[in-house]
């Protein structure tokens, strides 16, 4: 930047600013692109030196960096080059959201009531970004789902709203654990719920804890017969089988399933999770995901 000083030390302002070459370099675009944008969209606006050379303010760099980021995200130059900085920041999602007075949980339920899909995803994203994995799963998401059940039982949420919320949570969790699992070469875990058990969100949470600990997940999902769980563990060379069981699954059936899996799965670790534990030899039961996560990390490292 050409800052010139008079012999007495004062700065002459006529030469302040960036040349077009310096601006192009700072923003990472070609000089010719900047000239084209100015010709087509009237931006960026330089001031001219007496020599006719362009000079740009430093603010222009920040503005054009937003422009190029948005173009990389798929916007056309004609949509973004003419915008001022505030409009660009809004488009880039950098603008501060308006202050909200209610708790994150209440905002989640409000979004569930109005079936505001984006609003619900945003609440999850925000918590996900701020909490560690166990804080998110055990501390935030599980209580939120339990409260969902209570509100449904009190008639404050309809079945449709509860189903809608559960689907959003499932999609969110899958969107986190599947890409992690796909790029890993750690031990394999098969994940399933036993026959008759349709509650699968705890299992998705377990899958996320495992994937975050470096494991690969083979997700069979809800309502899987015992023999098929065993066959999948054999076929994938799984080191562990993880199961989810809610209190609605009949205890006698669950005990039977766990005994059969223990007999058939040999040395493989078997974890079962849920709020109503059943004791069976060879089964590690967890009522939270912290335990599974810490065990899984040790296993993946060893
Ligand atoms: C969403 C939901 C459903 C959805 C499930 C959708 C899905 N894709 O999962 C649907 C609509 C299918 C459903 C159906 C039913 N549901 Co329902 N459901 C719920 C609800 C609201 C949330 C469940 C949930 O995901 N909780 C979140 C989990 C993750 O919480 P959590 O178990 O506390 O999880 C922690 C630990 O248990 C552990 N953990 C959990 N899983 C695992 C796994 C592993 C490997 C490990 C290590 C740890 C672990 O870590 C977690 C985090 O800390 C609950 C309410 C509640 N209180 O949970 C009712 C609830 C479980 N359902 C209930 C009932 C009765 C039913 C139905 C019988 C209703 C009906 N009449 O049709 C059916 C049964 C369907 C079936 N055959 O399985 C009752 C069960 C009560 C009981 N004692 O029997 C509850 C408690 C609601 C209530 N208050 O009455 N349900």
Short mmCIF file of C-alpha atoms and ligand atoms in Angstrom, two decimals:
data_model
loop_
_atom_site.label_atom_id
_atom_site.label_comp_id
_atom_site.label_asym_id
_atom_site.label_seq_id
_atom_site.Cartn_x
_atom_site.Cartn_y
_atom_site.Cartn_z
CA UNK A 1 0.00 0.00 0.00
CA UNK A 2 1.46 3.31 -0.99
CA UNK A 3 1.44 5.43 2.16
CA UNK A 4 3.58 8.49 1.54
CA UNK A 5 4.81 10.95 4.09
CA UNK A 6 5.60 14.60 3.60
CA UNK A 7 9.02 15.75 4.84
CA UNK A 8 7.28 16.97 8.05
CA UNK A 9 5.89 13.47 8.72
CA UNK A 10 2.22 14.04 7.75
CA UNK A 11 0.60 11.39 5.61
CA UNK A 12 -0.61 12.32 2.15
CA UNK A 13 -3.95 10.69 1.61
CA UNK A 14 -4.06 10.74 -2.15
CA UNK A 15 -2.08 7.54 -2.41
CA UNK A 16 -3.75 5.59 0.42
CA UNK A 17 -5.31 2.29 -0.53
CA UNK A 18 -4.56 -0.93 -2.32
CA UNK A 19 -3.56 -1.17 -5.94
CA UNK A 20 -5.64 -3.50 -8.10
CA UNK A 21 -2.77 -6.02 -8.08
CA UNK A 22 -2.55 -5.97 -4.26
CA UNK A 23 -6.32 -6.33 -3.92
CA UNK A 24 -6.39 -9.24 -6.38
CA UNK A 25 -3.65 -10.96 -4.38
CA UNK A 26 -5.33 -10.34 -1.02
CA UNK A 27 -8.63 -11.72 -2.26
CA UNK A 28 -7.23 -14.51 -4.40
CA UNK A 29 -8.75 -13.56 -7.76
CA UNK A 30 -7.23 -12.39 -11.04
CA UNK A 31 -6.80 -8.66 -11.75
CA UNK A 32 -8.86 -9.15 -14.90
CA UNK A 33 -11.74 -10.56 -12.81
CA UNK A 34 -11.82 -7.42 -10.68
CA UNK A 35 -11.94 -5.25 -13.81
CA UNK A 36 -14.75 -7.39 -15.21
CA UNK A 37 -16.78 -7.14 -11.99
CA UNK A 38 -16.38 -3.37 -11.95
CA UNK A 39 -17.46 -3.12 -15.59
CA UNK A 40 -20.47 -5.43 -15.18
CA UNK A 41 -21.67 -4.81 -11.64
CA UNK A 42 -20.13 -1.46 -10.70
CA UNK A 43 -18.21 -3.13 -7.85
CA UNK A 44 -15.65 -2.95 -6.32
CA UNK A 45 -15.51 0.85 -6.55
CA UNK A 46 -11.99 2.25 -6.57
CA UNK A 47 -10.95 5.83 -6.13
CA UNK A 48 -8.60 7.05 -8.81
CA UNK A 49 -5.18 8.58 -8.37
CA UNK A 50 -4.35 11.61 -10.50
CA UNK A 51 -2.38 9.14 -12.63
CA UNK A 52 -5.62 7.22 -13.25
CA UNK A 53 -4.54 4.19 -11.23
CA UNK A 54 -7.19 2.49 -9.07
CA UNK A 55 -6.92 2.45 -5.30
CA UNK A 56 -9.18 0.35 -3.02
CA UNK A 57 -9.99 0.74 0.67
CA UNK A 58 -9.06 -2.06 3.07
CA UNK A 59 -12.77 -2.77 3.67
CA UNK A 60 -12.93 -3.93 0.07
CA UNK A 61 -10.76 -6.93 0.96
CA UNK A 62 -13.20 -8.19 3.61
CA UNK A 63 -16.16 -7.63 1.34
CA UNK A 64 -14.60 -9.43 -1.62
CA UNK A 65 -13.47 -12.33 0.54
CA UNK A 66 -17.12 -12.87 1.41
CA UNK A 67 -17.98 -12.58 -2.29
CA UNK A 68 -15.46 -15.24 -3.28
CA UNK A 69 -16.54 -17.55 -0.43
CA UNK A 70 -20.14 -17.30 -1.61
CA UNK A 71 -19.16 -17.93 -5.23
CA UNK A 72 -17.31 -21.05 -4.07
CA UNK A 73 -20.54 -22.12 -2.37
CA UNK A 74 -22.35 -21.90 -5.70
CA UNK A 75 -23.64 -18.33 -5.96
CA UNK A 76 -23.31 -16.51 -9.27
CA UNK A 77 -21.09 -13.41 -9.35
CA UNK A 78 -24.09 -11.37 -10.55
CA UNK A 79 -25.92 -12.29 -7.31
CA UNK A 80 -23.19 -11.45 -4.87
CA UNK A 81 -20.69 -8.95 -6.32
CA UNK A 82 -23.14 -6.00 -6.15
CA UNK A 83 -24.16 -6.63 -2.50
CA UNK A 84 -22.94 -4.56 0.44
CA UNK A 85 -21.09 -6.19 3.33
CA UNK A 86 -24.13 -6.55 5.61
CA UNK A 87 -26.12 -8.33 2.90
CA UNK A 88 -23.15 -10.61 2.13
CA UNK A 89 -22.70 -11.49 5.80
CA UNK A 90 -26.39 -12.37 6.06
CA UNK A 91 -26.14 -14.58 3.00
CA UNK A 92 -23.03 -16.27 4.37
CA UNK A 93 -24.84 -16.94 7.65
CA UNK A 94 -22.39 -14.80 9.59
CA UNK A 95 -24.88 -12.25 10.81
CA UNK A 96 -25.76 -12.53 14.49
CA UNK A 97 -29.15 -14.20 14.92
CA UNK A 98 -31.69 -12.04 16.71
CA UNK A 99 -31.49 -12.48 20.50
CA UNK A 100 -33.86 -15.16 21.82
CA UNK A 101 -35.20 -15.17 25.33
CA UNK A 102 -36.33 -18.78 25.79
CA UNK A 103 -34.09 -21.81 26.46
CA UNK A 104 -32.69 -23.95 23.61
CA UNK A 105 -35.00 -26.80 24.70
CA UNK A 106 -38.11 -24.60 24.52
CA UNK A 107 -37.08 -23.35 21.10
CA UNK A 108 -36.66 -26.96 19.99
CA UNK A 109 -40.18 -27.84 21.16
CA UNK A 110 -41.58 -24.72 19.55
CA UNK A 111 -39.92 -25.77 16.29
CA UNK A 112 -41.34 -29.29 16.74
CA UNK A 113 -44.85 -27.89 17.23
CA UNK A 114 -44.64 -25.85 14.05
CA UNK A 115 -42.79 -28.65 12.22
CA UNK A 116 -40.02 -26.21 11.41
CA UNK A 117 -37.46 -28.65 10.07
CA UNK A 118 -34.68 -26.11 9.55
CA UNK A 119 -35.27 -24.61 12.98
CA UNK A 120 -34.95 -28.02 14.60
CA UNK A 121 -31.80 -28.89 12.70
CA UNK A 122 -30.32 -25.53 13.62
CA UNK A 123 -30.93 -26.18 17.34
CA UNK A 124 -29.14 -29.53 17.04
CA UNK A 125 -26.26 -28.03 15.03
CA UNK A 126 -25.75 -25.29 17.61
CA UNK A 127 -25.59 -27.73 20.52
CA UNK A 128 -23.39 -30.11 18.51
CA UNK A 129 -20.93 -27.30 17.84
CA UNK A 130 -20.81 -26.21 21.48
CA UNK A 131 -20.71 -29.48 23.42
CA UNK A 132 -18.34 -32.42 23.46
CA UNK A 133 -19.74 -35.69 22.15
CA UNK A 134 -20.87 -37.06 25.52
CA UNK A 135 -22.22 -33.71 26.65
CA UNK A 136 -24.26 -33.65 23.45
CA UNK A 137 -25.54 -37.24 23.64
CA UNK A 138 -26.03 -37.92 27.37
CA UNK A 139 -26.39 -34.35 28.54
CA UNK A 140 -28.51 -32.75 25.84
CA UNK A 141 -30.09 -35.13 23.36
CA UNK A 142 -31.26 -37.97 25.64
CA UNK A 143 -33.03 -35.62 28.10
CA UNK A 144 -34.57 -33.79 25.14
CA UNK A 145 -36.02 -37.03 23.76
CA UNK A 146 -37.30 -38.12 27.15
CA UNK A 147 -38.99 -34.74 27.56
CA UNK A 148 -40.46 -35.25 24.08
CA UNK A 149 -42.04 -38.48 25.35
CA UNK A 150 -43.42 -36.74 28.42
CA UNK A 151 -44.92 -33.91 26.42
CA UNK A 152 -46.47 -36.42 24.08
CA UNK A 153 -47.87 -38.35 27.09
CA UNK A 154 -49.32 -35.06 28.46
CA UNK A 155 -50.93 -34.35 25.11
CA UNK A 156 -48.71 -31.31 24.46
CA UNK A 157 -47.21 -32.87 21.35
CA UNK A 158 -49.17 -34.89 18.83
CA UNK A 159 -47.98 -38.27 17.57
CA UNK A 160 -47.17 -36.57 14.26
CA UNK A 161 -45.00 -33.95 15.98
CA UNK A 162 -43.20 -36.62 18.05
CA UNK A 163 -42.60 -38.79 14.95
CA UNK A 164 -41.41 -35.75 13.03
CA UNK A 165 -38.98 -34.79 15.81
CA UNK A 166 -37.67 -38.39 16.08
CA UNK A 167 -37.02 -38.51 12.33
CA UNK A 168 -35.09 -35.24 12.43
CA UNK A 169 -32.96 -36.54 15.30
CA UNK A 170 -32.33 -39.83 13.48
CA UNK A 171 -31.30 -38.03 10.29
CA UNK A 172 -29.04 -35.69 12.23
CA UNK A 173 -27.29 -38.56 14.01
CA UNK A 174 -26.88 -40.58 10.82
CA UNK A 175 -25.47 -37.51 9.10
CA UNK A 176 -22.77 -37.39 11.80
CA UNK A 177 -21.84 -41.04 12.37
CA UNK A 178 -21.97 -42.39 8.81
CA UNK A 179 -19.32 -40.11 7.26
CA UNK A 180 -17.04 -40.69 10.27
CA UNK A 181 -17.45 -44.45 10.04
CA UNK A 182 -16.87 -44.43 6.28
CA UNK A 183 -13.34 -43.04 6.47
CA UNK A 184 -12.14 -45.13 9.40
CA UNK A 185 -10.21 -48.38 9.55
CA UNK A 186 -10.79 -49.10 13.25
CA UNK A 187 -12.61 -52.16 14.63
CA UNK A 188 -16.08 -53.00 13.34
CA UNK A 189 -19.25 -52.91 15.45
CA UNK A 190 -22.60 -54.31 14.38
CA UNK A 191 -25.53 -52.24 15.71
CA UNK A 192 -29.10 -53.52 16.01
CA UNK A 193 -32.16 -53.62 18.21
CA UNK A 194 -33.74 -57.02 18.93
CA UNK A 195 -36.95 -58.30 17.33
CA UNK A 196 -39.93 -56.20 18.33
CA UNK A 197 -37.86 -53.21 19.44
CA UNK A 198 -38.53 -50.18 17.28
CA UNK A 199 -36.80 -47.56 19.45
CA UNK A 200 -33.61 -46.98 17.48
CA UNK A 201 -32.50 -43.48 18.46
CA UNK A 202 -30.40 -44.74 21.38
CA UNK A 203 -28.70 -47.06 18.90
CA UNK A 204 -27.92 -44.17 16.55
CA UNK A 205 -26.47 -42.34 19.53
CA UNK A 206 -24.33 -45.39 20.35
CA UNK A 207 -23.23 -45.54 16.68
CA UNK A 208 -22.12 -41.91 16.90
CA UNK A 209 -20.19 -42.54 20.14
CA UNK A 210 -18.45 -45.51 18.53
CA UNK A 211 -17.67 -43.69 15.29
CA UNK A 212 -16.27 -40.76 17.27
CA UNK A 213 -14.04 -43.29 19.05
CA UNK A 214 -12.66 -44.50 15.71
CA UNK A 215 -14.90 -47.49 14.99
CA UNK A 216 -16.60 -48.57 11.79
CA UNK A 217 -20.32 -49.16 12.12
CA UNK A 218 -22.44 -51.76 10.36
CA UNK A 219 -25.93 -50.58 11.20
CA UNK A 220 -28.68 -53.20 10.92
CA UNK A 221 -31.21 -50.98 12.64
CA UNK A 222 -34.37 -51.78 14.53
CA UNK A 223 -36.24 -55.06 14.91
CA UNK A 224 -33.49 -57.50 13.84
CA UNK A 225 -33.81 -61.24 14.58
CA UNK A 226 -31.08 -62.76 16.79
CA UNK A 227 -29.77 -65.12 14.09
CA UNK A 228 -29.32 -62.26 11.66
CA UNK A 229 -27.36 -60.24 14.18
CA UNK A 230 -25.02 -63.20 14.65
CA UNK A 231 -24.68 -63.75 10.89
CA UNK A 232 -23.87 -60.07 10.34
CA UNK A 233 -21.24 -60.12 13.08
CA UNK A 234 -19.60 -63.14 11.42
CA UNK A 235 -19.78 -61.66 7.93
CA UNK A 236 -18.24 -58.33 8.94
CA UNK A 237 -15.62 -59.67 11.35
CA UNK A 238 -17.16 -57.45 14.01
CA UNK A 239 -15.30 -57.02 17.28
CA UNK A 240 -18.44 -55.89 19.09
CA UNK A 241 -22.21 -56.06 18.85
CA UNK A 242 -24.19 -53.14 20.29
CA UNK A 243 -27.88 -53.40 21.04
CA UNK A 244 -30.52 -50.96 22.18
CA UNK A 245 -33.48 -52.02 24.31
CA UNK A 246 -36.19 -49.71 25.67
CA UNK A 247 -38.36 -50.55 28.68
CA UNK A 248 -41.20 -51.42 26.30
CA UNK A 249 -39.42 -54.62 25.19
CA UNK A 250 -40.62 -57.64 27.19
CA UNK A 251 -37.99 -58.57 29.80
CA UNK A 252 -38.22 -62.33 29.25
CA UNK A 253 -37.68 -61.91 25.53
CA UNK A 254 -34.75 -59.59 26.07
CA UNK A 255 -33.12 -61.99 28.52
CA UNK A 256 -33.54 -64.80 26.04
CA UNK A 257 -32.03 -62.74 23.21
CA UNK A 258 -29.04 -61.68 25.29
CA UNK A 259 -28.33 -65.26 26.40
CA UNK A 260 -28.51 -66.55 22.85
CA UNK A 261 -26.25 -63.82 21.51
CA UNK A 262 -23.73 -64.46 24.27
CA UNK A 263 -23.63 -68.16 23.36
CA UNK A 264 -23.33 -67.52 19.62
CA UNK A 265 -20.96 -64.56 19.44
CA UNK A 266 -17.92 -66.17 21.05
CA UNK A 267 -15.27 -63.68 22.12
CA UNK A 268 -17.03 -60.64 20.74
CA UNK A 269 -17.97 -57.89 23.16
CA UNK A 270 -21.72 -57.35 23.58
CA UNK A 271 -23.04 -54.02 24.79
CA UNK A 272 -26.67 -53.38 25.45
CA UNK A 273 -28.03 -49.97 26.38
CA UNK A 274 -31.25 -48.54 27.71
CA UNK A 275 -32.84 -47.20 30.84
CA UNK A 276 -34.07 -50.56 32.18
CA UNK A 277 -31.03 -52.85 32.62
CA UNK A 278 -31.15 -56.64 32.48
CA UNK A 279 -28.29 -58.67 33.95
CA UNK A 280 -26.97 -61.45 31.84
CA UNK A 281 -23.53 -63.12 31.79
CA UNK A 282 -21.22 -61.73 29.13
CA UNK A 283 -23.31 -58.60 28.54
CA UNK A 284 -22.10 -55.09 29.38
CA UNK A 285 -25.18 -52.99 30.08
CA UNK A 286 -24.91 -49.21 29.91
CA UNK A 287 -27.45 -46.58 30.88
CA UNK A 288 -25.39 -43.85 29.22
CA UNK A 289 -23.01 -43.45 26.30
CA UNK A 290 -19.99 -42.21 28.22
CA UNK A 291 -19.10 -45.76 29.29
CA UNK A 292 -19.35 -47.15 25.78
CA UNK A 293 -17.34 -44.26 24.35
CA UNK A 294 -14.45 -44.63 26.82
CA UNK A 295 -14.31 -48.39 26.36
CA UNK A 296 -14.42 -47.99 22.56
CA UNK A 297 -11.56 -45.50 22.55
CA UNK A 298 -9.34 -47.83 24.55
CA UNK A 299 -10.18 -50.71 22.23
CA UNK A 300 -9.49 -48.70 19.09
CA UNK A 301 -6.16 -47.53 20.46
CA UNK A 302 -5.03 -50.98 21.69
C1 LIG B 1 -39.36 -41.67 20.11
C2 LIG B 1 -40.15 -42.73 20.86
C3 LIG B 1 -40.81 -43.69 20.12
C4 LIG B 1 -40.67 -43.79 18.61
C5 LIG B 1 -39.27 -44.40 18.30
C6 LIG B 1 -38.70 -43.86 17.01
C7 LIG B 1 -37.28 -44.32 16.82
N1 LIG B 1 -36.87 -44.30 15.56
O1 LIG B 1 -36.57 -44.69 17.73
C8 LIG B 1 -41.84 -44.73 18.23
C9 LIG B 1 -42.99 -43.89 17.77
C10 LIG B 1 -41.54 -45.79 17.18
C11 LIG B 1 -42.19 -45.34 19.59
C12 LIG B 1 -43.00 -46.44 19.71
C13 LIG B 1 -43.41 -46.97 20.91
N2 LIG B 1 -43.14 -46.46 22.15
CO1 LIG B 1 -41.90 -45.04 22.45
N3 LIG B 1 -40.90 -43.57 22.96
C14 LIG B 1 -40.21 -42.72 22.29
C15 LIG B 1 -39.57 -41.68 23.21
C16 LIG B 1 -40.35 -40.39 23.15
C17 LIG B 1 -38.11 -41.40 22.97
C18 LIG B 1 -37.26 -42.66 22.91
C19 LIG B 1 -35.86 -42.30 22.74
O2 LIG B 1 -35.33 -42.28 21.65
N4 LIG B 1 -35.23 -41.91 23.86
C20 LIG B 1 -33.89 -41.47 23.82
C21 LIG B 1 -32.99 -42.55 24.36
C22 LIG B 1 -31.73 -42.52 23.63
O3 LIG B 1 -32.91 -42.29 25.76
P1 LIG B 1 -32.38 -43.32 26.76
O4 LIG B 1 -32.92 -44.67 26.55
O5 LIG B 1 -32.52 -42.69 28.10
O6 LIG B 1 -30.86 -43.39 26.33
C23 LIG B 1 -29.78 -43.33 27.18
C24 LIG B 1 -29.43 -44.65 27.78
O7 LIG B 1 -30.52 -45.53 27.84
C25 LIG B 1 -28.28 -45.15 26.94
N5 LIG B 1 -28.54 -45.95 25.73
C26 LIG B 1 -29.63 -46.03 24.98
N6 LIG B 1 -29.43 -46.87 23.96
C27 LIG B 1 -28.17 -47.35 24.07
C28 LIG B 1 -27.46 -48.28 23.32
C29 LIG B 1 -26.16 -48.62 23.71
C30 LIG B 1 -25.39 -49.64 22.93
C31 LIG B 1 -25.58 -48.02 24.86
C32 LIG B 1 -24.22 -48.37 25.28
C33 LIG B 1 -26.29 -47.07 25.61
C34 LIG B 1 -27.59 -46.75 25.20
O8 LIG B 1 -27.63 -43.97 26.58
C35 LIG B 1 -28.60 -42.97 26.28
C36 LIG B 1 -28.09 -41.58 26.47
O9 LIG B 1 -27.80 -41.26 27.82
C37 LIG B 1 -39.69 -42.41 24.59
C38 LIG B 1 -39.66 -41.49 25.79
C39 LIG B 1 -38.49 -41.83 26.72
N7 LIG B 1 -38.66 -41.57 27.99
O10 LIG B 1 -37.44 -42.28 26.28
C40 LIG B 1 -40.93 -43.30 24.38
C41 LIG B 1 -41.07 -44.57 25.15
C42 LIG B 1 -39.75 -45.32 25.25
N8 LIG B 1 -42.00 -45.33 24.34
C43 LIG B 1 -42.86 -46.00 25.02
C44 LIG B 1 -43.87 -46.82 24.46
C45 LIG B 1 -44.87 -47.42 25.44
C46 LIG B 1 -43.94 -47.07 23.08
C47 LIG B 1 -44.95 -47.94 22.36
C48 LIG B 1 -45.31 -49.26 23.04
C49 LIG B 1 -46.19 -47.05 22.12
C50 LIG B 1 -47.33 -47.73 21.44
N9 LIG B 1 -48.37 -47.93 22.21
O11 LIG B 1 -47.25 -48.08 20.29
C51 LIG B 1 -44.26 -48.17 20.99
C52 LIG B 1 -43.41 -49.45 21.02
C53 LIG B 1 -42.77 -49.68 19.68
C54 LIG B 1 -41.85 -50.86 19.71
N10 LIG B 1 -42.38 -52.02 19.37
O12 LIG B 1 -40.69 -50.75 20.01
C55 LIG B 1 -42.67 -45.82 26.51
C56 LIG B 1 -42.04 -47.05 27.20
C57 LIG B 1 -42.59 -47.21 28.59
C58 LIG B 1 -42.49 -48.60 29.06
N11 LIG B 1 -42.04 -48.75 30.29
O13 LIG B 1 -42.85 -49.53 28.38
C59 LIG B 1 -41.83 -44.49 26.55
C60 LIG B 1 -40.87 -44.38 27.75
C61 LIG B 1 -42.84 -43.31 26.51
C62 LIG B 1 -43.67 -43.18 27.79
N12 LIG B 1 -43.32 -42.24 28.64
O14 LIG B 1 -44.59 -43.90 27.99
N13 LIG B 1 -41.66 -44.65 20.62
#
